[in-house]
Tab-separated table of C-alpha atoms and ligand atoms in Angstrom:
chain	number	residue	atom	x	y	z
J	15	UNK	CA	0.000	0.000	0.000
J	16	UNK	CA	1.459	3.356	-0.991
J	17	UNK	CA	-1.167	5.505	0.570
J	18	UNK	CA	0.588	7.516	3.763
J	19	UNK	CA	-1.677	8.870	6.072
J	20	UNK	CA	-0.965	11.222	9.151
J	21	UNK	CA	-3.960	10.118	11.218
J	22	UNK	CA	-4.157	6.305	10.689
J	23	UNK	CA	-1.646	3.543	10.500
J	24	UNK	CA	-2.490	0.651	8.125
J	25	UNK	CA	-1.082	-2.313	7.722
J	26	UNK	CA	-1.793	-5.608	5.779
J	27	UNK	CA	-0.395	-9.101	7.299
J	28	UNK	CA	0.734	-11.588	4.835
J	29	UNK	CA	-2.651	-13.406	5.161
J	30	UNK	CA	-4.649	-10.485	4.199
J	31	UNK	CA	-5.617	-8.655	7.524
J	32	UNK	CA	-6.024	-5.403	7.468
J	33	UNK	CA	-4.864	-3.606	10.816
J	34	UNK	CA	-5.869	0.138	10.946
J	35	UNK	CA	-5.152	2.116	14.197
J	36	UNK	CA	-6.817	5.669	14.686
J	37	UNK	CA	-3.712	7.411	15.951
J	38	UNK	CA	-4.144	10.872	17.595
J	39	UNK	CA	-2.053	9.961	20.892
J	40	UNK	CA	-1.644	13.433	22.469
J	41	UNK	CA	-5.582	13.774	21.853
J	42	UNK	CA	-6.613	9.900	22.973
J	43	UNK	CA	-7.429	9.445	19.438
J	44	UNK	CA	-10.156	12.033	18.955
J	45	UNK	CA	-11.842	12.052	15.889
J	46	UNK	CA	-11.212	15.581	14.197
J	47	UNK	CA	-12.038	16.125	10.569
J	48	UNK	CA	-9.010	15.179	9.203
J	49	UNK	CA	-9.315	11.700	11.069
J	50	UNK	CA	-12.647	11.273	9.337
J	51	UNK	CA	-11.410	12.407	5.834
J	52	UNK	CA	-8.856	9.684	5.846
J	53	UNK	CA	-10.601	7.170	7.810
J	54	UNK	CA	-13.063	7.840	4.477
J	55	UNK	CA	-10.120	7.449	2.095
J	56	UNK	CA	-8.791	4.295	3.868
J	57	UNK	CA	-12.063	2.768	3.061
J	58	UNK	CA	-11.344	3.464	-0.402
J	59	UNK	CA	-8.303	1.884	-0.280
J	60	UNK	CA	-9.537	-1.095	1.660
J	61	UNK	CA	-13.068	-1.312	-0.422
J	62	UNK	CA	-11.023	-2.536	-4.124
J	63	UNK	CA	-7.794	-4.109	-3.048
J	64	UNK	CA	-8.822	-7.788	-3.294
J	65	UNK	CA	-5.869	-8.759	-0.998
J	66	UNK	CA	-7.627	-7.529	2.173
J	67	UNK	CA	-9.483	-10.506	3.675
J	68	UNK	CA	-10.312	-8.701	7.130
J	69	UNK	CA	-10.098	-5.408	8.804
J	70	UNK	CA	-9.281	-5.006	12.535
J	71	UNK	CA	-10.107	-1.274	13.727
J	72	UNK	CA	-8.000	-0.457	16.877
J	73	UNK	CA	-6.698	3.241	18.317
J	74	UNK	CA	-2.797	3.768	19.333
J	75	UNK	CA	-1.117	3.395	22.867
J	76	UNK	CA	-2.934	1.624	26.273
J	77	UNK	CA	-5.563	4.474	27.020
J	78	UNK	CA	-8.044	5.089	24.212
J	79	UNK	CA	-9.523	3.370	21.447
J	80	UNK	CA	-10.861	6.360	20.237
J	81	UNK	CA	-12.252	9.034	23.115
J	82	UNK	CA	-14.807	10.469	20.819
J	83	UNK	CA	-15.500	13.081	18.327
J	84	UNK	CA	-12.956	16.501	18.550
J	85	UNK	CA	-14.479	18.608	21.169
J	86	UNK	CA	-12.670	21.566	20.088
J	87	UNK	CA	-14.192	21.414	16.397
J	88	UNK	CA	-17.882	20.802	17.954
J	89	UNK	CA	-17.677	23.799	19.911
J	90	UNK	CA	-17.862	25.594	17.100
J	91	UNK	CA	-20.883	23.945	15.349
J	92	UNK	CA	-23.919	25.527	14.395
J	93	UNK	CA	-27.111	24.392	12.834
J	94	UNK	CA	-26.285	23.631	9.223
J	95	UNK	CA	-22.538	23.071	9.911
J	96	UNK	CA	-23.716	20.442	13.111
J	97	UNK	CA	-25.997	18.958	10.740
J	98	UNK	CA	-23.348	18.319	7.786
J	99	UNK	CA	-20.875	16.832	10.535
J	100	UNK	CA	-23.050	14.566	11.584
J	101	UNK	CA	-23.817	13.362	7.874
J	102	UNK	CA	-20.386	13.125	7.191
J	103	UNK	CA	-19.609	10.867	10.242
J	104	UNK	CA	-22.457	8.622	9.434
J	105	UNK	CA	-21.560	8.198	5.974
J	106	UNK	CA	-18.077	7.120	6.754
J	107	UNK	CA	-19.165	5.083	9.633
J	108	UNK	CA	-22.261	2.939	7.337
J	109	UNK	CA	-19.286	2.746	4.667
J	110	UNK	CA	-17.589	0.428	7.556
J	111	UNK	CA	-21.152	-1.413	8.364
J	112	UNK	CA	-21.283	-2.302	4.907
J	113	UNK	CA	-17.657	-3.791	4.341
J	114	UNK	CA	-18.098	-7.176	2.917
J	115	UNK	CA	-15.078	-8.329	4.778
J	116	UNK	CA	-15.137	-9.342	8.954
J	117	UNK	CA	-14.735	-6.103	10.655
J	118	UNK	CA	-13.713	-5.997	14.556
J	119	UNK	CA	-13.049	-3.660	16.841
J	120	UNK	CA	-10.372	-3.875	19.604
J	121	UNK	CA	-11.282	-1.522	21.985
J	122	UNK	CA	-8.099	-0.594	24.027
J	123	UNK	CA	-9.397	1.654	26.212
J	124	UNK	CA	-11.755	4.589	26.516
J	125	UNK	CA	-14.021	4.192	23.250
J	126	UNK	CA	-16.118	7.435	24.265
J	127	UNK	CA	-18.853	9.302	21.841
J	128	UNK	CA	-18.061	9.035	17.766
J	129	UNK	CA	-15.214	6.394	19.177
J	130	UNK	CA	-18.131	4.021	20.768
J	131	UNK	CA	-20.002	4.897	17.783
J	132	UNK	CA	-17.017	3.769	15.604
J	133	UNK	CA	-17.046	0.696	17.148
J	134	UNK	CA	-20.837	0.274	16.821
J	135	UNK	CA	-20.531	0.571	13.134
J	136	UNK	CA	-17.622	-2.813	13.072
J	137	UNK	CA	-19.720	-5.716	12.743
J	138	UNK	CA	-17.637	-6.916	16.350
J	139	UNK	CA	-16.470	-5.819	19.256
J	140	UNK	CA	-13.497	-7.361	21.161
J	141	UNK	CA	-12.590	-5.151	24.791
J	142	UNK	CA	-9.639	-5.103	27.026
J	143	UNK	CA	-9.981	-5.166	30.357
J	144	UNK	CA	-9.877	-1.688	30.946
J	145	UNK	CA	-12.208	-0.803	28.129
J	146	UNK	CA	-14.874	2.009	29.048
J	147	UNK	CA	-17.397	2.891	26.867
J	148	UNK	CA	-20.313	5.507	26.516
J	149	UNK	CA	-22.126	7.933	24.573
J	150	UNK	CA	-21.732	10.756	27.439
J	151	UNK	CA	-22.414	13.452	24.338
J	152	UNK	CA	-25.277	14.880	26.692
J	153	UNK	CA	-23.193	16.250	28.818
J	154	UNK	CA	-22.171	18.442	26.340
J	155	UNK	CA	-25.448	19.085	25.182
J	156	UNK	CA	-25.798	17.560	21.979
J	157	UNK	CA	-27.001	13.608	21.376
J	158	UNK	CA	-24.605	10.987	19.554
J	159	UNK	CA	-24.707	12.013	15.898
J	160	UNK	CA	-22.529	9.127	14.308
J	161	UNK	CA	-25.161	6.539	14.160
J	162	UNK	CA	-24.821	6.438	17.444
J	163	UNK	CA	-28.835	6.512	18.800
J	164	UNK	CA	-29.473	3.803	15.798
J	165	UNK	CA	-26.492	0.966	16.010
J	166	UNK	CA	-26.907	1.151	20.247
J	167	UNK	CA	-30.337	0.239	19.652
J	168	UNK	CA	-30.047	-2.140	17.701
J	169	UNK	CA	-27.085	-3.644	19.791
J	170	UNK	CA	-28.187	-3.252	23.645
J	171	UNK	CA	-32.075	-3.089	22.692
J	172	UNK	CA	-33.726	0.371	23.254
J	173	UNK	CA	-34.021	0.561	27.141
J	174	UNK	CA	-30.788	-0.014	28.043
J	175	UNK	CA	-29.684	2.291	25.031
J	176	UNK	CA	-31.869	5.630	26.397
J	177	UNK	CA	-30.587	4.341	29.735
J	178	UNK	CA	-26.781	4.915	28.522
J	179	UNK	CA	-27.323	7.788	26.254
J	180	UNK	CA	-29.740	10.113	28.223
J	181	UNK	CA	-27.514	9.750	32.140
J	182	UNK	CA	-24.110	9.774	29.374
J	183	UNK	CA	-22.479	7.566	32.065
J	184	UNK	CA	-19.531	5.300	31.182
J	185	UNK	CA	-19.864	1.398	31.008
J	186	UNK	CA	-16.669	-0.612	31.885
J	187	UNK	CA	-15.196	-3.967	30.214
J	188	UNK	CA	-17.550	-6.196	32.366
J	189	UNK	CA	-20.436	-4.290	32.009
J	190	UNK	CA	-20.576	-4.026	28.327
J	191	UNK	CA	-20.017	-7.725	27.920
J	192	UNK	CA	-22.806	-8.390	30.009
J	193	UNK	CA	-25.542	-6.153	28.125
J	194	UNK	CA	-24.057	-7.528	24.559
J	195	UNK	CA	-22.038	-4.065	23.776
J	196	UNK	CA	-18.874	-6.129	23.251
J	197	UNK	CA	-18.847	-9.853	22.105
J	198	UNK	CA	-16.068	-10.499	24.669
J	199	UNK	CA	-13.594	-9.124	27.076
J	200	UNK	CA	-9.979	-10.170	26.470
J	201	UNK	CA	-7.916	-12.148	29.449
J	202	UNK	CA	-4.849	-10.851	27.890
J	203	UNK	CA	-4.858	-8.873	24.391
J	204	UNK	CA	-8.399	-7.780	22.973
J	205	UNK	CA	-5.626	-7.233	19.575
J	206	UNK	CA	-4.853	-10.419	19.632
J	207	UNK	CA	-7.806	-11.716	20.613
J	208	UNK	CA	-9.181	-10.547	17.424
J	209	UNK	CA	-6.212	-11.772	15.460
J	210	UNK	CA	-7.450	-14.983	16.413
J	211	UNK	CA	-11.226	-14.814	15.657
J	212	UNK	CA	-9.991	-13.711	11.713
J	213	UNK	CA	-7.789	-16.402	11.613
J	214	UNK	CA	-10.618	-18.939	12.652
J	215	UNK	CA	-12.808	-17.067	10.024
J	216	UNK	CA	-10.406	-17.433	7.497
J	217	UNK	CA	-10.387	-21.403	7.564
J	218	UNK	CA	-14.022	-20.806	6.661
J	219	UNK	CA	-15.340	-20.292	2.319
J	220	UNK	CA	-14.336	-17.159	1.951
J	221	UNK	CA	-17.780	-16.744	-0.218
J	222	UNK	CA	-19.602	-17.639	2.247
J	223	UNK	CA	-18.496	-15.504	5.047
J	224	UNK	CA	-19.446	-12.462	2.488
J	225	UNK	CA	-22.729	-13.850	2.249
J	226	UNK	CA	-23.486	-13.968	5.923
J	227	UNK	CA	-22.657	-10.448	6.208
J	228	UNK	CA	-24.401	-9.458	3.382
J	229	UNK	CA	-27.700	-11.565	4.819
J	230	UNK	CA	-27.240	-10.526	8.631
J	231	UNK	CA	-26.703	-6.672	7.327
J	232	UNK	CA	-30.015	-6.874	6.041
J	233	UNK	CA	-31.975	-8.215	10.105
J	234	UNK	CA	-34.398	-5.846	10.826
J	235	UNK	CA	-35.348	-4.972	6.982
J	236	UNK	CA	-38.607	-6.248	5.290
J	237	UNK	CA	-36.309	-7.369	2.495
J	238	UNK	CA	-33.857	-9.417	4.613
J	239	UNK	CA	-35.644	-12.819	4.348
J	240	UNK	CA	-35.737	-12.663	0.545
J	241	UNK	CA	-32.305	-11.435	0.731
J	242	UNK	CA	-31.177	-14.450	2.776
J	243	UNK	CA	-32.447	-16.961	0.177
J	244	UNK	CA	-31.115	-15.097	-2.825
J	245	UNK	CA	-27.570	-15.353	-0.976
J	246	UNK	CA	-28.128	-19.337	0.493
J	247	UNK	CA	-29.149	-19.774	-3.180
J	248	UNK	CA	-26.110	-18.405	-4.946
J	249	UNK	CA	-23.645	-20.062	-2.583
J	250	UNK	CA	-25.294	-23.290	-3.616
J	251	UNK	CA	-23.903	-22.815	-6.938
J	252	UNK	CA	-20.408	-22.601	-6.094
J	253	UNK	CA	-17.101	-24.419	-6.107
J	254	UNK	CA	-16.801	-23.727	-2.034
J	255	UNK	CA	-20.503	-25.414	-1.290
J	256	UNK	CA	-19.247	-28.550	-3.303
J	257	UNK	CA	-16.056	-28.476	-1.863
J	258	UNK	CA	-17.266	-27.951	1.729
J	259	UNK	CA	-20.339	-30.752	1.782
J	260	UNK	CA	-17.959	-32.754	-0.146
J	261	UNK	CA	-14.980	-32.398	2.741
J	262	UNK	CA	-17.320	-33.118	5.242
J	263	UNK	CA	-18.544	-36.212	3.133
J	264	UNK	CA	-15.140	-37.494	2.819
J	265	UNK	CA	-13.451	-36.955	6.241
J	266	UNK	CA	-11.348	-34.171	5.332
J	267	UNK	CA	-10.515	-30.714	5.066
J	268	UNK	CA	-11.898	-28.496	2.960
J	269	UNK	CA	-9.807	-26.611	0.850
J	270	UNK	CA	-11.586	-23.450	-0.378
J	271	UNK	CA	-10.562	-21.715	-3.911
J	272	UNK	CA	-13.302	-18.418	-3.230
J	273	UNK	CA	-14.689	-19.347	-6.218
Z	27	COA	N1	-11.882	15.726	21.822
Z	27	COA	C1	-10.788	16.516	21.853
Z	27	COA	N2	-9.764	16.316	22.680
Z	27	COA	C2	-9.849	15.276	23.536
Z	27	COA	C3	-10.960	14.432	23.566
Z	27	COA	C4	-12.021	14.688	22.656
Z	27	COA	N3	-13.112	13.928	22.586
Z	27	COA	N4	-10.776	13.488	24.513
Z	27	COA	C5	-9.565	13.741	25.053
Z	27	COA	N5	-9.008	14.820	24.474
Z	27	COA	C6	-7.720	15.439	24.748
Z	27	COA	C7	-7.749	16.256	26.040
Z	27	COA	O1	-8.291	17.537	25.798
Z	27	COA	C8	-6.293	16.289	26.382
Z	27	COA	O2	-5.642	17.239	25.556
Z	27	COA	P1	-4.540	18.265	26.170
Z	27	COA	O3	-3.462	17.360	26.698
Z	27	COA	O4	-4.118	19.063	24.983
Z	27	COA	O5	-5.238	19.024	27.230
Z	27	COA	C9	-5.799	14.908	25.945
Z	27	COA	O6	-6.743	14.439	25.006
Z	27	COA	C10	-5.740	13.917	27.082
Z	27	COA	O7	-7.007	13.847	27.701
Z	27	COA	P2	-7.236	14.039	29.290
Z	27	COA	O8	-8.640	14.503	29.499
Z	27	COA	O9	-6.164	14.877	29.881
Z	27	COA	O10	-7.058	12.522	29.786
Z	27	COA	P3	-7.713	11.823	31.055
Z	27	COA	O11	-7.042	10.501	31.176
Z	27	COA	O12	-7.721	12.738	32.229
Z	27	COA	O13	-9.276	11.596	30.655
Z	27	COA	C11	-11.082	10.970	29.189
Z	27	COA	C12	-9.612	10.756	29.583
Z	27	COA	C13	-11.347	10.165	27.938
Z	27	COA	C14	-12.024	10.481	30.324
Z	27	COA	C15	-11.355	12.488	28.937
Z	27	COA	O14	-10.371	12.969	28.034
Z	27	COA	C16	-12.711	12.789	28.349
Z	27	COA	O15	-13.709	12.795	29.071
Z	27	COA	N6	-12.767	13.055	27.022
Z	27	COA	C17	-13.980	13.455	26.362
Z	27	COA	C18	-14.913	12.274	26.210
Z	27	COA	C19	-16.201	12.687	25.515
Z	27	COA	O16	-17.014	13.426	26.014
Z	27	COA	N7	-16.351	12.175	24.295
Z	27	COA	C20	-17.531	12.376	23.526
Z	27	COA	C21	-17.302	13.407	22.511
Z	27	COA	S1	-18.631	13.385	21.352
């Protein structure tokens, strides 16, 4: 990859994993606008290089995944300017929801506001132990603007998400484990952790991983049913199904081509 980037680190392992780390250190990772305008051209990068097989989003040093949106460049938001920020943030932040690729999170620390939200928008989250997380934007005054008051919903179910977004407070590691904000808590390295869950993915048809995002990103919608059996259908049709019953048929392993 020949894209630099001051904001973001990226790097590609040889078997295809993607590792990008939001990397603001002196500001715990904040996201400012130039964080967003090249988390937006990362995706670019990452959305037609065939060679990336998985993303892993993570933030720099021991303290912060990402501790939210840049408080400095709210302050000076105003109506139509608040409005286009917030547009902007979702936009980059569905563009990572609808990644055909596995997409986790390892929150290292405080993932706070448009950082939570960033993590809301991977399709899982992995925490360390000292992982907090919140949407504590009302104590500023505004509400989350990143998809924030749609993907905690739909995660945490819509008590527990007014519950978190109207008193702001902060959830630790346990906590968010416990009411389904993070998939797991790490004993030693929520990084590696993840490293491990794309590895096991990757032993899986690589067509029909993309599938099963494609069919779970459409729970919720009236079309998602139909959508399910169009996918199931077309994976019937390919080299991986045969392979894979036939593996299983013959006592092996299956050896999948992603065709
Ligand atoms: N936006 C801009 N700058 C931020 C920031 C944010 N969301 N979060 C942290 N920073 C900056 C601090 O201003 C500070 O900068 P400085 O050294 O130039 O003063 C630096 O990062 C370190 O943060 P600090 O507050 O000193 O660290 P801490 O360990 O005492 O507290 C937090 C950590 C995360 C609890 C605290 O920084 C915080 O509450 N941040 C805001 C969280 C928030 O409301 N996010 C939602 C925004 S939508």
């Amino acid at each position: 990859m020949d894209v630099t980037y001051e904001t973001l680190l990226l790097e590609v392992n040889e078997a295809g994993i993607c590792r990008l780390t939001i990397n603001r250190p002196d500001k715990m990772n904040a996201l400012n606008s130039q964080v967003l305008d090249e988390l937006d051209q990362a995706i670019d990068q990452i959305e037609v290089d065939a060679d990336i097989k998985g993303l892993i989003i993570t933030g720099t040093g021991e303290k912060a995944f990402v501790a939210g949106a840049d408080i400095k460049e709210l302050s000076s938001l105003d109506e139509e300017t608040g409005k286009d920020v917030s547009r902007k943030g979702q936009d980059i932040f569905q563009r990572i929801e609808d990644l055909d690729i596995p997409v986790i999170a390892a929150v290292n620390g405080y993932a706070l506001g448009g950082g939570c939200e960033l993590a809301l928008s991977c399709q899982i989250r992995i925490a360390d132990q000292n992982a907090v997380m919140g949407l504590p934007e009302v104590s500023l005054g505004l509400i989350p603007g990143y998809g924030g008051t749609q993907r905690l919903t739909e995660t945490v179910g819509k008590a527990k998400a007014l519950e978190l977004i109207m008193t702001g407070r902060f959830v630790k590691a346990d906590e968010a484990e416990k009411i389904g904000l993070v998939n797991s808590v790490s004993e030693g390295s929520a990084l590696e952790d993840a490293e491990k869950m794309m590895a096991a993915i990757q032993k899986q048809g690589p067509l029909a991983v993309r599938n099963a995002i494609l069919a779970v990103n459409q729970a919720g919608k009236e079309s998602g049913y139909k959508s399910e059996a169009k996918l199931f259908g077309e994976l019937c049709a390919t080299d991986d199904f045969k392979e894979g019953t036939g593996a299983f048929l013959e006592k092996r392993k299956p050896d999948f081509s992603g065709k």
